[in-house]
């Protein structure tokens, strides 16, 4: 099996490296090495650099402001950004450009592509994701937020929660129930909703590390245009899963780069603490290294599928389980290496920006602790590990579906439970 990139991709890599070196400070050690306040300012400046060099969406068609290149160049770019600890954009860009934007290029109407894609790139539209609800997290299809068509507009009522970067956004893509009489996975639509209106309220949620990473979003007779449905009306489940496929599968190769760097830092941390020869620590580090290699080769597989004309699908569930459970185990190892210092961490944290300890902050136990706290949710957000294993079993391996409390032979139990 040949896992080398073609010559033209490596040439592009050389060009990207030269560009990055010319636009980053000589003493650059990664965004995590900057003080908290400087991280936010750097993100603003760096996004302009990416935009000026047409690097925000290199695989989008040129007519919508993209680079007109292939997914291979996009992966090469992401790998190089990850290698240097440089963001691909803001967190809202990850949600807008990487997830929603890619989905619009596949499912959007010509009018939607013409209107939304250029405004994502310019930063005029800043996006967040409206999926989870208080009683519909891992069981996403159980959502209750509703939209009713009123003339040429949808009227939306309900609540979303755990909305990442919601306080920074002025648009939200949300799954809502548009046919309450249909089966729970049907009757859903994928709406694009402006947030700068009286019917939308955003309330911040402080996470375990003390940062505002999530938000609640409340809709009270909020409105959006009838045409702002991505995909089919009552076909939102298909649209939502395509978007989740981009979230879970496309970044597989860059996850290997990112987590590989983290394992290297973990090894250095063990050496600093005199634990690099401890058999248990060495065994855990070996497990981490092997799991990174698993991510790497799964990434090559996903990339091969994309380059052959495929789109991310349910096999992205494998990648989601692998990286999220690795994330928890490797950060738990970090806490074990720190020992009692993890109970009273010192030094610079990560400022609420989701970066791991960068060169220059490796001795900061506070940064390691911040990441460990965030990692506890990794097997829940983006689809829990239990749900991913159900998808793998039912849709990829052809195993029987799990009995459900909302239908079939268990429906009476479900009714009694809710009574």
Coordinates of C-alpha atoms in Angstrom, one line a residue, residues 26-379:
X26 CA 10.5 34.0 14.0
X27 CA 10.1 32.8 17.5
X28 CA 6.6 31.3 16.9
X29 CA 5.8 28.4 19.3
X30 CA 2.1 27.9 18.7
X31 CA -1.0 29.9 19.7
X32 CA -1.0 28.2 23.1
X33 CA 2.3 29.9 24.0
X34 CA 0.6 33.3 23.8
X35 CA -1.1 35.0 26.9
X36 CA -4.9 34.7 26.9
X37 CA -5.6 38.2 25.7
X38 CA -3.1 37.9 22.8
X39 CA -4.6 34.7 21.6
X40 CA -7.9 36.4 20.8
X41 CA -6.2 39.2 19.0
X42 CA -3.9 36.8 17.1
X43 CA -7.0 34.9 15.8
X44 CA -8.4 38.1 14.3
X45 CA -5.2 39.0 12.5
X46 CA -4.5 35.4 11.4
X47 CA -7.9 35.1 9.8
X48 CA -7.1 38.1 7.6
X49 CA -3.8 36.5 6.6
X50 CA -5.6 33.3 5.6
X51 CA -8.3 35.2 3.7
X52 CA -5.8 37.4 1.8
X53 CA -4.0 34.2 0.7
X54 CA -7.2 32.4 -0.2
X55 CA -6.6 29.7 2.4
X56 CA -10.0 29.7 4.2
X57 CA -11.7 27.3 1.8
X58 CA -9.1 26.0 -0.7
X59 CA -11.4 23.2 -1.9
X60 CA -14.5 25.3 -2.6
X61 CA -15.2 26.2 -6.2
X62 CA -13.6 29.5 -7.4
X63 CA -17.0 31.0 -8.3
X64 CA -18.0 31.1 -4.6
X65 CA -14.6 32.5 -3.4
X66 CA -12.8 29.2 -2.8
X67 CA -9.4 28.1 -4.1
X68 CA -10.8 25.7 -6.6
X69 CA -8.3 23.0 -5.5
X70 CA -9.0 19.4 -4.4
X71 CA -9.6 17.9 -1.0
X72 CA -6.0 16.8 -1.0
X73 CA -4.7 20.3 -1.0
X74 CA -7.1 21.1 1.8
X75 CA -5.7 18.3 3.9
X76 CA -2.1 19.3 3.2
X77 CA -2.9 22.8 4.3
X78 CA -4.6 21.6 7.4
X79 CA -1.7 19.3 8.2
X80 CA 0.8 22.2 8.0
X81 CA -1.3 24.5 10.1
X82 CA -1.7 21.8 12.7
X83 CA 2.1 21.0 12.6
X84 CA 2.9 24.7 13.6
X85 CA 0.0 25.1 16.1
X86 CA -1.7 27.6 13.9
X87 CA -5.5 27.8 13.7
X88 CA -7.4 27.2 10.5
X89 CA -9.6 30.1 11.4
X90 CA -11.9 30.9 14.3
X91 CA -14.1 28.4 16.1
X92 CA -17.0 29.9 14.2
X93 CA -15.1 29.3 11.0
X94 CA -14.9 25.6 11.9
X95 CA -18.6 25.4 12.2
X96 CA -19.4 27.7 9.2
X97 CA -16.8 27.1 6.6
X98 CA -15.7 23.5 7.4
X99 CA -19.1 22.0 8.3
X100 CA -22.0 24.1 6.9
X101 CA -20.1 25.5 4.0
X102 CA -19.0 22.1 2.7
X103 CA -22.5 20.8 3.2
X104 CA -23.9 23.8 1.2
X105 CA -21.5 23.1 -1.7
X106 CA -23.1 19.6 -1.9
X107 CA -26.8 20.1 -1.1
X108 CA -27.4 23.8 -1.5
X109 CA -29.4 25.5 -4.2
X110 CA -27.6 27.8 -6.6
X111 CA -29.2 30.7 -4.8
X112 CA -28.0 29.5 -1.4
X113 CA -24.5 29.0 -2.7
X114 CA -24.4 32.5 -4.2
X115 CA -25.7 34.1 -1.1
X116 CA -24.2 32.3 1.9
X117 CA -20.8 31.0 0.8
X118 CA -19.2 34.4 0.0
X119 CA -20.5 35.9 3.2
X120 CA -19.0 33.1 5.2
X121 CA -15.6 33.8 3.7
X122 CA -15.8 37.6 4.2
X123 CA -16.8 37.1 7.8
X124 CA -20.1 39.0 7.4
X125 CA -22.0 35.8 8.4
X126 CA -20.6 34.2 11.6
X127 CA -22.1 30.7 12.2
X128 CA -22.9 28.5 15.1
X129 CA -24.6 25.0 15.3
X130 CA -28.1 24.4 16.7
X131 CA -28.4 20.7 17.2
X132 CA -28.6 19.6 20.9
X133 CA -31.5 20.4 23.2
X134 CA -32.0 19.9 26.9
X135 CA -33.9 16.6 26.2
X136 CA -32.3 15.8 22.9
X137 CA -28.5 15.5 23.0
X138 CA -27.2 12.0 22.1
X139 CA -30.8 11.2 20.9
X140 CA -30.8 14.1 18.5
X141 CA -34.0 13.0 16.7
X142 CA -35.9 13.6 20.0
X143 CA -35.7 17.4 19.6
X144 CA -38.8 19.5 20.3
X145 CA -37.9 22.9 18.7
X146 CA -40.6 23.5 16.1
X147 CA -41.0 25.6 13.0
X148 CA -44.3 26.4 11.3
X149 CA -44.6 27.9 7.9
X150 CA -46.3 31.3 7.9
X151 CA -46.5 32.6 4.4
X152 CA -43.0 33.1 3.1
X153 CA -41.3 32.6 6.5
X154 CA -40.7 29.8 9.1
X155 CA -41.7 30.7 12.7
X156 CA -39.5 29.0 15.2
X157 CA -40.0 28.2 18.9
X158 CA -37.9 26.1 21.2
X159 CA -34.4 25.9 22.7
X160 CA -30.9 24.7 21.8
X161 CA -28.1 24.1 24.3
X162 CA -24.4 23.4 24.3
X163 CA -24.1 25.8 21.3
X164 CA -20.4 26.3 20.8
X165 CA -19.3 29.9 20.1
X166 CA -23.0 30.9 20.0
X167 CA -22.3 34.3 21.6
X168 CA -20.1 35.3 18.7
X169 CA -22.5 34.3 15.9
X170 CA -25.1 36.2 13.9
X171 CA -26.4 33.1 12.1
X172 CA -27.3 29.6 13.3
X173 CA -28.0 26.4 11.4
X174 CA -30.6 24.4 13.3
X175 CA -32.5 21.2 13.0
X176 CA -36.2 21.8 13.8
X177 CA -39.3 19.7 13.8
X178 CA -41.6 20.8 10.9
X179 CA -43.9 17.8 10.9
X180 CA -44.9 16.7 14.4
X181 CA -47.0 13.9 13.1
X182 CA -44.1 12.1 11.4
X183 CA -41.7 9.5 12.8
X184 CA -39.1 11.3 14.9
X185 CA -36.3 10.9 12.3
X186 CA -38.5 12.2 9.5
X187 CA -40.5 15.4 10.0
X188 CA -37.2 17.3 10.7
X189 CA -35.9 20.2 8.6
X190 CA -32.5 21.9 8.5
X191 CA -33.0 25.7 8.7
X192 CA -30.5 28.6 8.3
X193 CA -31.6 31.3 10.8
X194 CA -30.4 34.9 11.4
X195 CA -29.7 35.5 15.1
X196 CA -29.8 39.3 15.0
X197 CA -33.6 39.5 15.7
X198 CA -35.8 40.0 18.7
X199 CA -36.9 36.3 18.8
X200 CA -33.4 34.9 19.5
X201 CA -31.8 35.0 22.9
X202 CA -28.3 33.7 23.7
X203 CA -27.2 32.8 27.3
X204 CA -23.6 31.8 28.0
X205 CA -22.7 28.6 29.9
X206 CA -19.4 28.5 31.9
X207 CA -17.6 25.1 31.5
X208 CA -15.7 23.1 34.1
X209 CA -12.5 25.0 33.3
X210 CA -14.1 28.3 34.0
X211 CA -14.5 29.5 30.4
X212 CA -17.6 30.4 28.3
X213 CA -17.3 27.7 25.7
X214 CA -21.0 27.0 25.2
X215 CA -24.4 28.8 25.1
X216 CA -28.1 28.2 25.3
X217 CA -30.2 29.6 22.5
X218 CA -33.9 30.4 22.9
X219 CA -36.3 30.9 20.0
X220 CA -39.5 32.8 20.6
X221 CA -41.4 33.3 17.4
X222 CA -38.0 33.7 15.6
X223 CA -38.3 33.9 11.8
X224 CA -36.3 32.9 8.7
X225 CA -37.1 32.9 5.0
X226 CA -39.0 30.0 3.5
X227 CA -36.1 29.4 1.1
X228 CA -33.6 29.0 4.0
X229 CA -34.1 25.2 4.2
X230 CA -30.9 23.3 3.3
X231 CA -31.9 20.1 1.6
X232 CA -35.5 18.9 1.5
X233 CA -38.3 20.1 3.9
X234 CA -38.8 17.2 6.4
X235 CA -35.5 15.8 5.1
X236 CA -33.3 17.5 7.6
X237 CA -32.0 14.2 9.1
X238 CA -30.2 13.5 5.9
X239 CA -28.7 17.0 5.8
X240 CA -27.7 16.8 9.4
X241 CA -25.9 13.5 9.0
X242 CA -24.0 14.7 6.0
X243 CA -22.8 17.7 8.0
X244 CA -21.8 15.3 10.9
X245 CA -20.0 13.2 8.4
X246 CA -17.8 16.2 7.6
X247 CA -17.3 16.8 11.3
X248 CA -16.3 13.2 12.1
X249 CA -14.5 12.0 9.0
X250 CA -12.8 14.7 7.0
X251 CA -10.3 15.8 9.6
X252 CA -9.0 12.3 10.3
X253 CA -5.5 13.0 8.9
X254 CA -5.1 16.2 10.7
X255 CA -6.3 14.6 14.0
X256 CA -3.3 12.3 13.6
X257 CA -0.9 15.3 13.2
X258 CA -2.5 17.1 16.2
X259 CA -2.6 14.2 18.5
X260 CA 0.9 13.1 17.4
X261 CA 2.3 16.4 18.6
X262 CA 0.5 16.0 21.9
X263 CA 1.9 12.5 22.5
X264 CA 5.4 14.0 21.9
X265 CA 4.7 16.6 24.5
X266 CA 3.4 14.0 26.9
X267 CA 6.6 12.0 26.5
X268 CA 8.6 15.2 27.3
X269 CA 6.4 15.8 30.3
X270 CA 7.1 12.2 31.5
X271 CA 10.8 12.8 31.1
X272 CA 10.7 16.1 33.0
X273 CA 8.9 14.3 35.9
X274 CA 11.3 11.4 35.9
X275 CA 8.6 8.9 34.8
X276 CA 9.7 8.0 31.3
X277 CA 11.2 4.7 32.5
X278 CA 8.1 3.7 34.6
X279 CA 6.7 0.5 33.0
X280 CA 3.1 1.6 33.4
X281 CA 3.7 5.1 32.0
X282 CA 5.7 3.7 29.1
X283 CA 2.9 1.2 28.3
X284 CA 0.3 4.0 28.3
X285 CA 2.5 6.2 26.0
X286 CA 2.9 3.2 23.7
X287 CA -0.9 2.8 23.5
X288 CA -1.3 6.5 22.7
X289 CA 1.3 6.3 19.9
X290 CA -0.3 3.3 18.4
X291 CA -3.7 4.9 18.5
X292 CA -2.4 7.9 16.7
X293 CA -1.1 5.6 13.9
X294 CA -4.6 4.1 13.7
X295 CA -6.0 7.7 13.2
X296 CA -3.3 8.3 10.6
X297 CA -4.2 5.3 8.4
X298 CA -7.9 5.8 8.8
X299 CA -7.3 9.3 7.6
X300 CA -5.7 8.1 4.5
X301 CA -8.7 5.9 3.9
X302 CA -11.1 8.8 4.3
X303 CA -9.0 11.0 2.0
X304 CA -8.9 8.3 -0.7
X305 CA -12.7 8.1 -0.6
X306 CA -13.0 11.9 -1.0
X307 CA -10.5 12.0 -3.9
X308 CA -12.5 9.3 -5.7
X309 CA -15.7 11.4 -5.6
X310 CA -17.3 10.1 -2.4
X311 CA -18.7 12.2 0.5
X312 CA -18.3 11.6 4.2
X313 CA -20.8 9.0 5.5
X314 CA -21.6 6.9 8.5
X315 CA -18.1 5.4 8.6
X316 CA -17.0 8.6 10.1
X317 CA -18.5 7.1 13.3
X318 CA -15.3 5.0 13.6
X319 CA -13.1 8.0 13.6
X320 CA -15.3 9.8 16.2
X321 CA -15.1 6.9 18.6
X322 CA -11.3 6.5 18.1
X323 CA -10.3 10.1 18.6
X324 CA -12.7 11.0 21.4
X325 CA -11.8 8.0 23.5
X326 CA -8.1 8.6 22.8
X327 CA -8.6 12.2 23.9
X328 CA -9.9 11.2 27.3
X329 CA -7.3 8.5 27.9
X330 CA -4.3 10.6 26.9
X331 CA -5.4 13.5 29.1
X332 CA -6.0 11.2 32.0
X333 CA -2.4 10.0 31.5
X334 CA -1.4 13.7 31.7
X335 CA -3.1 14.0 35.0
X336 CA -1.4 10.8 36.3
X337 CA 2.0 12.2 35.3
X338 CA 1.3 15.5 37.0
X339 CA 0.2 13.7 40.2
X340 CA -0.8 15.9 43.1
X341 CA 0.1 19.0 41.1
X342 CA -3.0 18.4 39.0
X343 CA -5.1 19.1 42.1
X344 CA -3.7 22.6 42.4
X345 CA -2.4 23.5 38.9
X346 CA -0.3 26.5 38.2
X347 CA 0.8 28.5 35.2
X348 CA -1.0 29.7 32.1
X349 CA -4.2 28.0 31.1
X350 CA -5.4 27.7 27.5
X351 CA -7.6 30.8 27.7
X352 CA -10.7 29.0 26.6
X353 CA -9.3 28.4 23.1
X354 CA -9.3 24.7 22.5
X355 CA -5.5 24.2 22.1
X356 CA -3.3 21.7 23.9
X357 CA -0.1 22.7 25.7
X358 CA 2.2 24.2 23.1
X359 CA 6.0 24.6 23.2
X360 CA 6.7 27.1 25.9
X361 CA 3.8 26.1 28.1
X362 CA 4.5 22.4 28.5
X363 CA 5.4 22.9 32.1
X364 CA 2.1 24.6 32.8
X365 CA 0.0 22.1 34.7
X366 CA -3.0 24.5 34.4
X367 CA -3.0 24.1 30.6
X368 CA -2.9 20.3 30.9
X369 CA -5.7 20.4 33.4
X370 CA -7.9 22.7 31.3
X371 CA -7.7 20.2 28.4
X372 CA -8.3 17.2 30.6
X373 CA -11.5 18.9 31.9
X374 CA -12.7 19.6 28.4
X375 CA -11.9 16.1 27.2
X376 CA -14.4 14.6 29.6
X377 CA -17.2 15.7 27.2
X378 CA -15.4 14.3 24.1
X379 CA -17.4 11.1 24.1

